[in-house]
mmCIF file of C-alpha atoms in Angstrom:
data_model
loop_
_atom_site.group_PDB
_atom_site.id
_atom_site.type_symbol
_atom_site.label_atom_id
_atom_site.label_comp_id
_atom_site.label_asym_id
_atom_site.label_seq_id
_atom_site.Cartn_x
_atom_site.Cartn_y
_atom_site.Cartn_z
ATOM 1 C CA UNK D 1 -7.753 12.229 21.610
ATOM 2 C CA UNK D 2 -8.979 8.737 22.446
ATOM 3 C CA UNK D 3 -11.843 7.302 20.255
ATOM 4 C CA UNK D 4 -13.809 4.414 21.541
ATOM 5 C CA UNK D 5 -15.549 3.099 18.417
ATOM 6 C CA UNK D 6 -18.829 1.174 18.291
ATOM 7 C CA UNK D 7 -17.651 -0.278 14.911
ATOM 8 C CA UNK D 8 -16.384 -3.828 15.399
ATOM 9 C CA UNK D 9 -13.831 -5.702 13.250
ATOM 10 C CA UNK D 10 -15.554 -8.068 10.864
ATOM 11 C CA UNK D 11 -14.228 -10.514 8.332
ATOM 12 C CA UNK D 12 -11.403 -12.904 8.997
ATOM 13 C CA UNK D 13 -10.376 -13.305 5.415
ATOM 14 C CA UNK D 14 -9.414 -10.296 3.277
ATOM 15 C CA UNK D 15 -10.764 -11.763 0.010
ATOM 16 C CA UNK D 16 -14.298 -11.797 1.294
ATOM 17 C CA UNK D 17 -16.354 -8.678 0.766
ATOM 18 C CA UNK D 18 -19.567 -9.101 2.763
ATOM 19 C CA UNK D 19 -22.569 -7.245 1.525
ATOM 20 C CA UNK D 20 -23.839 -4.188 3.301
ATOM 21 C CA UNK D 21 -26.193 -1.353 2.407
ATOM 22 C CA UNK D 22 -25.691 2.241 3.324
ATOM 23 C CA UNK D 23 -27.040 5.528 2.078
ATOM 24 C CA UNK D 24 -26.251 9.118 2.750
ATOM 25 C CA UNK D 25 -28.680 11.962 1.853
ATOM 26 C CA UNK D 26 -28.464 15.735 1.895
ATOM 27 C CA UNK D 27 -31.600 17.339 3.180
ATOM 28 C CA UNK D 28 -32.916 20.869 3.362
ATOM 29 C CA UNK D 29 -31.980 21.005 7.046
ATOM 30 C CA UNK D 30 -29.116 18.503 7.453
ATOM 31 C CA UNK D 31 -27.666 15.061 6.660
ATOM 32 C CA UNK D 32 -29.005 11.533 7.029
ATOM 33 C CA UNK D 33 -26.821 8.430 7.155
ATOM 34 C CA UNK D 34 -28.475 5.044 7.216
ATOM 35 C CA UNK D 35 -26.950 1.543 7.292
ATOM 36 C CA UNK D 36 -27.785 -2.073 8.002
ATOM 37 C CA UNK D 37 -26.207 -3.627 11.081
ATOM 38 C CA UNK D 38 -25.508 -7.220 10.012
ATOM 39 C CA UNK D 39 -21.879 -8.431 10.360
ATOM 40 C CA UNK D 40 -20.583 -11.758 9.104
ATOM 41 C CA UNK D 41 -17.409 -13.650 10.005
ATOM 42 C CA UNK D 42 -16.269 -17.012 8.638
ATOM 43 C CA UNK D 43 -14.230 -19.332 10.891
ATOM 44 C CA UNK D 44 -12.210 -22.218 9.606
ATOM 45 C CA UNK D 45 -13.177 -25.350 11.598
ATOM 46 C CA UNK D 46 -12.239 -28.976 10.756
ATOM 47 C CA UNK D 47 -11.413 -28.121 7.207
ATOM 48 C CA UNK D 48 -14.709 -26.274 6.540
ATOM 49 C CA UNK D 49 -15.955 -22.711 7.060
ATOM 50 C CA UNK D 50 -18.393 -21.855 9.911
ATOM 51 C CA UNK D 51 -20.289 -18.621 9.443
ATOM 52 C CA UNK D 52 -21.176 -16.412 12.358
ATOM 53 C CA UNK D 53 -23.598 -13.479 12.097
ATOM 54 C CA UNK D 54 -24.229 -10.724 14.646
ATOM 55 C CA UNK D 55 -25.640 -7.179 14.814
ATOM 56 C CA UNK D 56 -23.668 -4.070 15.543
ATOM 57 C CA UNK D 57 -23.668 -0.473 14.205
ATOM 58 C CA UNK D 58 -21.666 0.297 11.056
ATOM 59 C CA UNK D 59 -22.007 4.044 11.614
ATOM 60 C CA UNK D 60 -19.942 5.799 14.279
ATOM 61 C CA UNK D 61 -19.563 9.350 15.588
ATOM 62 C CA UNK D 62 -16.520 11.245 16.798
ATOM 63 C CA UNK D 63 -16.472 12.522 20.430
ATOM 64 C CA UNK D 64 -17.683 15.953 19.292
ATOM 65 C CA UNK D 65 -20.593 14.395 17.382
ATOM 66 C CA UNK D 66 -19.663 16.698 14.460
ATOM 67 C CA UNK D 67 -18.329 13.807 12.270
ATOM 68 C CA UNK D 68 -20.215 10.609 11.343
ATOM 69 C CA UNK D 69 -18.657 7.792 9.318
ATOM 70 C CA UNK D 70 -20.022 4.610 7.756
ATOM 71 C CA UNK D 71 -17.836 2.100 5.935
ATOM 72 C CA UNK D 72 -18.530 -0.624 3.341
ATOM 73 C CA UNK D 73 -16.988 -3.268 1.067
ATOM 74 C CA UNK D 74 -13.718 -4.480 2.665
ATOM 75 C CA UNK D 75 -14.903 -4.053 6.243
ATOM 76 C CA UNK D 76 -11.539 -4.773 7.851
ATOM 77 C CA UNK D 77 -9.851 -1.942 6.017
ATOM 78 C CA UNK D 78 -12.990 0.187 6.062
ATOM 79 C CA UNK D 79 -13.109 0.026 9.863
ATOM 80 C CA UNK D 80 -9.489 1.025 10.123
ATOM 81 C CA UNK D 81 -10.011 4.012 7.899
ATOM 82 C CA UNK D 82 -13.187 4.966 9.646
ATOM 83 C CA UNK D 83 -11.500 4.836 13.106
ATOM 84 C CA UNK D 84 -8.636 6.960 11.757
ATOM 85 C CA UNK D 85 -11.031 9.499 10.372
ATOM 86 C CA UNK D 86 -12.816 9.815 13.695
ATOM 87 C CA UNK D 87 -9.467 10.238 15.531
ATOM 88 C CA UNK D 88 -7.609 12.490 13.097
ATOM 89 C CA UNK D 89 -10.108 14.687 11.329
ATOM 90 C CA UNK D 90 -10.011 17.665 13.673
ATOM 91 C CA UNK D 91 -11.904 20.941 13.523
ATOM 92 C CA UNK D 92 -8.928 22.445 11.637
ATOM 93 C CA UNK D 93 -9.944 20.269 8.648
ATOM 94 C CA UNK D 94 -13.730 20.681 8.738
ATOM 95 C CA UNK D 95 -13.830 23.622 6.322
ATOM 96 C CA UNK D 96 -12.030 21.652 3.550
ATOM 97 C CA UNK D 97 -11.872 18.005 4.683
ATOM 98 C CA UNK D 98 -11.191 16.277 1.368
ATOM 99 C CA UNK D 99 -7.371 16.473 1.315
ATOM 100 C CA UNK D 100 -7.146 15.190 4.933
ATOM 101 C CA UNK D 101 -9.618 12.391 4.234
ATOM 102 C CA UNK D 102 -7.624 11.248 1.175
ATOM 103 C CA UNK D 103 -4.387 11.472 3.236
ATOM 104 C CA UNK D 104 -5.834 9.314 5.998
ATOM 105 C CA UNK D 105 -7.033 6.703 3.505
ATOM 106 C CA UNK D 106 -3.682 6.709 1.637
ATOM 107 C CA UNK D 107 -1.730 6.168 4.834
ATOM 108 C CA UNK D 108 -3.728 2.922 5.391
ATOM 109 C CA UNK D 109 -3.217 1.721 1.811
ATOM 110 C CA UNK D 110 -0.404 -0.341 0.251
ATOM 111 C CA UNK D 111 0.130 -1.413 -3.384
ATOM 112 C CA UNK D 112 1.331 -4.704 -2.030
ATOM 113 C CA UNK D 113 -1.974 -5.345 -0.308
ATOM 114 C CA UNK D 114 -4.741 -4.036 -2.536
ATOM 115 C CA UNK D 115 -8.237 -3.653 -1.189
ATOM 116 C CA UNK D 116 -11.524 -1.958 -2.044
ATOM 117 C CA UNK D 117 -13.412 0.066 0.622
ATOM 118 C CA UNK D 118 -15.569 3.092 0.756
ATOM 119 C CA UNK D 119 -16.791 5.473 3.429
ATOM 120 C CA UNK D 120 -19.700 7.842 3.706
ATOM 121 C CA UNK D 121 -18.711 10.787 5.915
ATOM 122 C CA UNK D 122 -21.045 13.357 7.278
ATOM 123 C CA UNK D 123 -19.870 16.665 8.698
ATOM 124 C CA UNK D 124 -22.108 18.843 10.848
ATOM 125 C CA UNK D 125 -19.853 21.925 10.881
ATOM 126 C CA UNK D 126 -19.365 24.596 9.640
ATOM 127 C CA UNK D 127 -22.429 23.442 7.720
ATOM 128 C CA UNK D 128 -23.978 20.003 7.141
ATOM 129 C CA UNK D 129 -22.190 18.258 4.248
ATOM 130 C CA UNK D 130 -21.839 14.721 2.862
ATOM 131 C CA UNK D 131 -18.693 13.114 1.397
ATOM 132 C CA UNK D 132 -17.871 9.829 -0.286
ATOM 133 C CA UNK D 133 -14.392 8.356 0.151
ATOM 134 C CA UNK D 134 -13.384 5.619 -2.306
ATOM 135 C CA UNK D 135 -10.286 3.513 -1.666
ATOM 136 C CA UNK D 136 -8.974 1.176 -4.355
ATOM 137 C CA UNK D 137 -12.277 1.311 -6.227
ATOM 138 C CA UNK D 138 -10.657 2.542 -9.483
ATOM 139 C CA UNK D 139 -7.114 1.240 -9.009
ATOM 140 C CA UNK D 140 -5.815 4.710 -8.248
ATOM 141 C CA UNK D 141 -5.259 6.717 -5.096
ATOM 142 C CA UNK D 142 -8.046 7.326 -2.588
ATOM 143 C CA UNK D 143 -10.593 9.863 -3.930
ATOM 144 C CA UNK D 144 -12.930 11.941 -1.742
ATOM 145 C CA UNK D 145 -15.979 13.638 -3.382
ATOM 146 C CA UNK D 146 -18.460 15.969 -1.849
ATOM 147 C CA UNK D 147 -22.024 14.716 -2.475
ATOM 148 C CA UNK D 148 -24.654 17.325 -3.196
ATOM 149 C CA UNK D 149 -27.674 15.065 -3.117
ATOM 150 C CA UNK D 150 -27.428 11.385 -2.162
ATOM 151 C CA UNK D 151 -25.012 8.492 -2.383
ATOM 152 C CA UNK D 152 -25.259 4.773 -1.689
ATOM 153 C CA UNK D 153 -22.375 2.485 -0.562
ATOM 154 C CA UNK D 154 -21.988 -1.283 -0.381
ATOM 155 C CA UNK D 155 -24.150 -3.463 -2.490
ATOM 156 C CA UNK D 156 -24.321 -1.296 -5.632
ATOM 157 C CA UNK D 157 -26.429 -3.859 -7.484
ATOM 158 C CA UNK D 158 -29.220 -4.131 -4.938
ATOM 159 C CA UNK D 159 -32.502 -3.155 -6.547
ATOM 160 C CA UNK D 160 -33.696 -1.412 -3.372
ATOM 161 C CA UNK D 161 -31.605 1.556 -4.552
ATOM 162 C CA UNK D 162 -34.548 2.256 -6.865
ATOM 163 C CA UNK D 163 -36.137 4.120 -4.005
ATOM 164 C CA UNK D 164 -33.578 6.904 -3.784
ATOM 165 C CA UNK D 165 -33.175 7.044 -7.545
ATOM 166 C CA UNK D 166 -36.894 7.557 -7.978
ATOM 167 C CA UNK D 167 -38.003 9.448 -4.916
ATOM 168 C CA UNK D 168 -35.104 11.441 -3.517
ATOM 169 C CA UNK D 169 -35.387 15.162 -3.531
ATOM 170 C CA UNK D 170 -34.158 17.770 -1.146
ATOM 171 C CA UNK D 171 -36.572 17.712 1.804
ATOM 172 C CA UNK D 172 -36.389 17.855 5.585
ATOM 173 C CA UNK D 173 -34.293 15.277 7.344
ATOM 174 C CA UNK D 174 -37.306 13.708 9.100
ATOM 175 C CA UNK D 175 -38.828 12.835 5.721
ATOM 176 C CA UNK D 176 -35.504 11.519 4.365
ATOM 177 C CA UNK D 177 -35.216 9.218 7.358
ATOM 178 C CA UNK D 178 -38.322 7.366 6.096
ATOM 179 C CA UNK D 179 -36.844 7.092 2.568
ATOM 180 C CA UNK D 180 -33.513 5.889 3.903
ATOM 181 C CA UNK D 181 -35.231 3.268 6.067
ATOM 182 C CA UNK D 182 -37.163 1.986 3.059
ATOM 183 C CA UNK D 183 -33.911 1.464 1.152
ATOM 184 C CA UNK D 184 -32.201 -0.473 3.914
ATOM 185 C CA UNK D 185 -35.195 -2.585 4.835
ATOM 186 C CA UNK D 186 -35.901 -3.580 1.223
ATOM 187 C CA UNK D 187 -32.228 -4.233 0.611
ATOM 188 C CA UNK D 188 -32.447 -6.769 3.452
ATOM 189 C CA UNK D 189 -35.521 -8.335 1.876
ATOM 190 C CA UNK D 190 -33.589 -8.842 -1.337
ATOM 191 C CA UNK D 191 -30.265 -9.918 0.193
ATOM 192 C CA UNK D 192 -31.187 -11.262 3.606
ATOM 193 C CA UNK D 193 -28.063 -13.398 3.781
ATOM 194 C CA UNK D 194 -25.785 -10.396 3.950
ATOM 195 C CA UNK D 195 -27.941 -7.435 4.945
ATOM 196 C CA UNK D 196 -30.142 -6.875 7.986
ATOM 197 C CA UNK D 197 -31.046 -4.496 10.752
ATOM 198 C CA UNK D 198 -31.172 -0.691 10.672
ATOM 199 C CA UNK D 199 -29.246 2.189 12.171
ATOM 200 C CA UNK D 200 -29.711 5.842 11.362
ATOM 201 C CA UNK D 201 -27.652 8.948 12.202
ATOM 202 C CA UNK D 202 -28.768 12.498 11.362
ATOM 203 C CA UNK D 203 -27.875 16.070 12.054
ATOM 204 C CA UNK D 204 -29.963 17.857 14.636
ATOM 205 C CA UNK D 205 -28.804 21.292 15.826
ATOM 206 C CA UNK D 206 -25.001 21.521 15.890
ATOM 207 C CA UNK D 207 -24.145 17.828 15.684
ATOM 208 C CA UNK D 208 -25.111 14.259 14.775
ATOM 209 C CA UNK D 209 -27.236 11.932 16.829
ATOM 210 C CA UNK D 210 -28.566 8.461 16.405
ATOM 211 C CA UNK D 211 -32.261 7.833 15.904
ATOM 212 C CA UNK D 212 -33.383 6.262 19.240
ATOM 213 C CA UNK D 213 -33.898 2.510 19.151
ATOM 214 C CA UNK D 214 -37.693 2.767 19.655
ATOM 215 C CA UNK D 215 -38.073 5.199 16.774
ATOM 216 C CA UNK D 216 -35.794 3.004 14.681
ATOM 217 C CA UNK D 217 -38.028 0.047 15.256
ATOM 218 C CA UNK D 218 -41.004 2.201 14.347
ATOM 219 C CA UNK D 219 -39.619 3.420 11.032
ATOM 220 C CA UNK D 220 -38.422 -0.139 10.235
ATOM 221 C CA UNK D 221 -41.905 -1.510 10.809
ATOM 222 C CA UNK D 222 -43.438 1.270 8.748
ATOM 223 C CA UNK D 223 -41.036 0.487 5.871
ATOM 224 C CA UNK D 224 -42.043 -3.169 5.961
ATOM 225 C CA UNK D 225 -45.703 -2.224 5.981
ATOM 226 C CA UNK D 226 -45.252 0.123 2.994
ATOM 227 C CA UNK D 227 -43.477 -2.688 1.138
ATOM 228 C CA UNK D 228 -46.435 -4.989 1.664
ATOM 229 C CA UNK D 229 -48.919 -2.272 0.666
ATOM 230 C CA UNK D 230 -47.011 -1.541 -2.557
ATOM 231 C CA UNK D 231 -46.961 -5.254 -3.405
ATOM 232 C CA UNK D 232 -50.715 -5.423 -3.015
ATOM 233 C CA UNK D 233 -51.248 -2.317 -5.125
ATOM 234 C CA UNK D 234 -48.857 -3.397 -7.862
ATOM 235 C CA UNK D 235 -50.113 -6.956 -8.127
ATOM 236 C CA UNK D 236 -53.755 -6.226 -7.256
ATOM 237 C CA UNK D 237 -53.638 -8.823 -4.474
#
């Protein structure tokens, strides 16, 4: 099976871990994955480093649209693992995907070249489920965990995570999309140098789809407006 990924390779130096913000949420009727879209690459030029930023999705779907993957931390390794998941996680593994996901990650790992990456994986079949795959995060082998509620990936210290800690509860996907957008948009306000843009994938019917660009711009604008309204309420401006 040939997979043509939308995820692009990122950093040119393995010791750089560009910030990103991603969140996965389990709803009453499906799964939501949301991510920023800002990529950064540093080029060596005349003895100095030149930074280049661009926008591209960090969430990708397999050809069946039954599997969605987002990657964070070491984006070079994360992209490799994400692409392998999309190519190798077949319908034979969907019922119990964790052993296969850990196997895929382990096959791309080496004790001689340590790295730290994580993936959020959504499965649409046989029922909507969310998984977190950690690679090198604890010094041990890759570990895949099923998430029953919500999980963030990337910039774990970003205070925008308050939104899902405070307001997440099991609710329809359409409502969770608004909450996820608020997290990503506010994360970019806090860490604009490394985080920006918005892309959302969610389950609808038997598979995943991306929120259309026009709707994405709408929920992004609504999130910015809510942020301004909360500031005015909080500070009595």
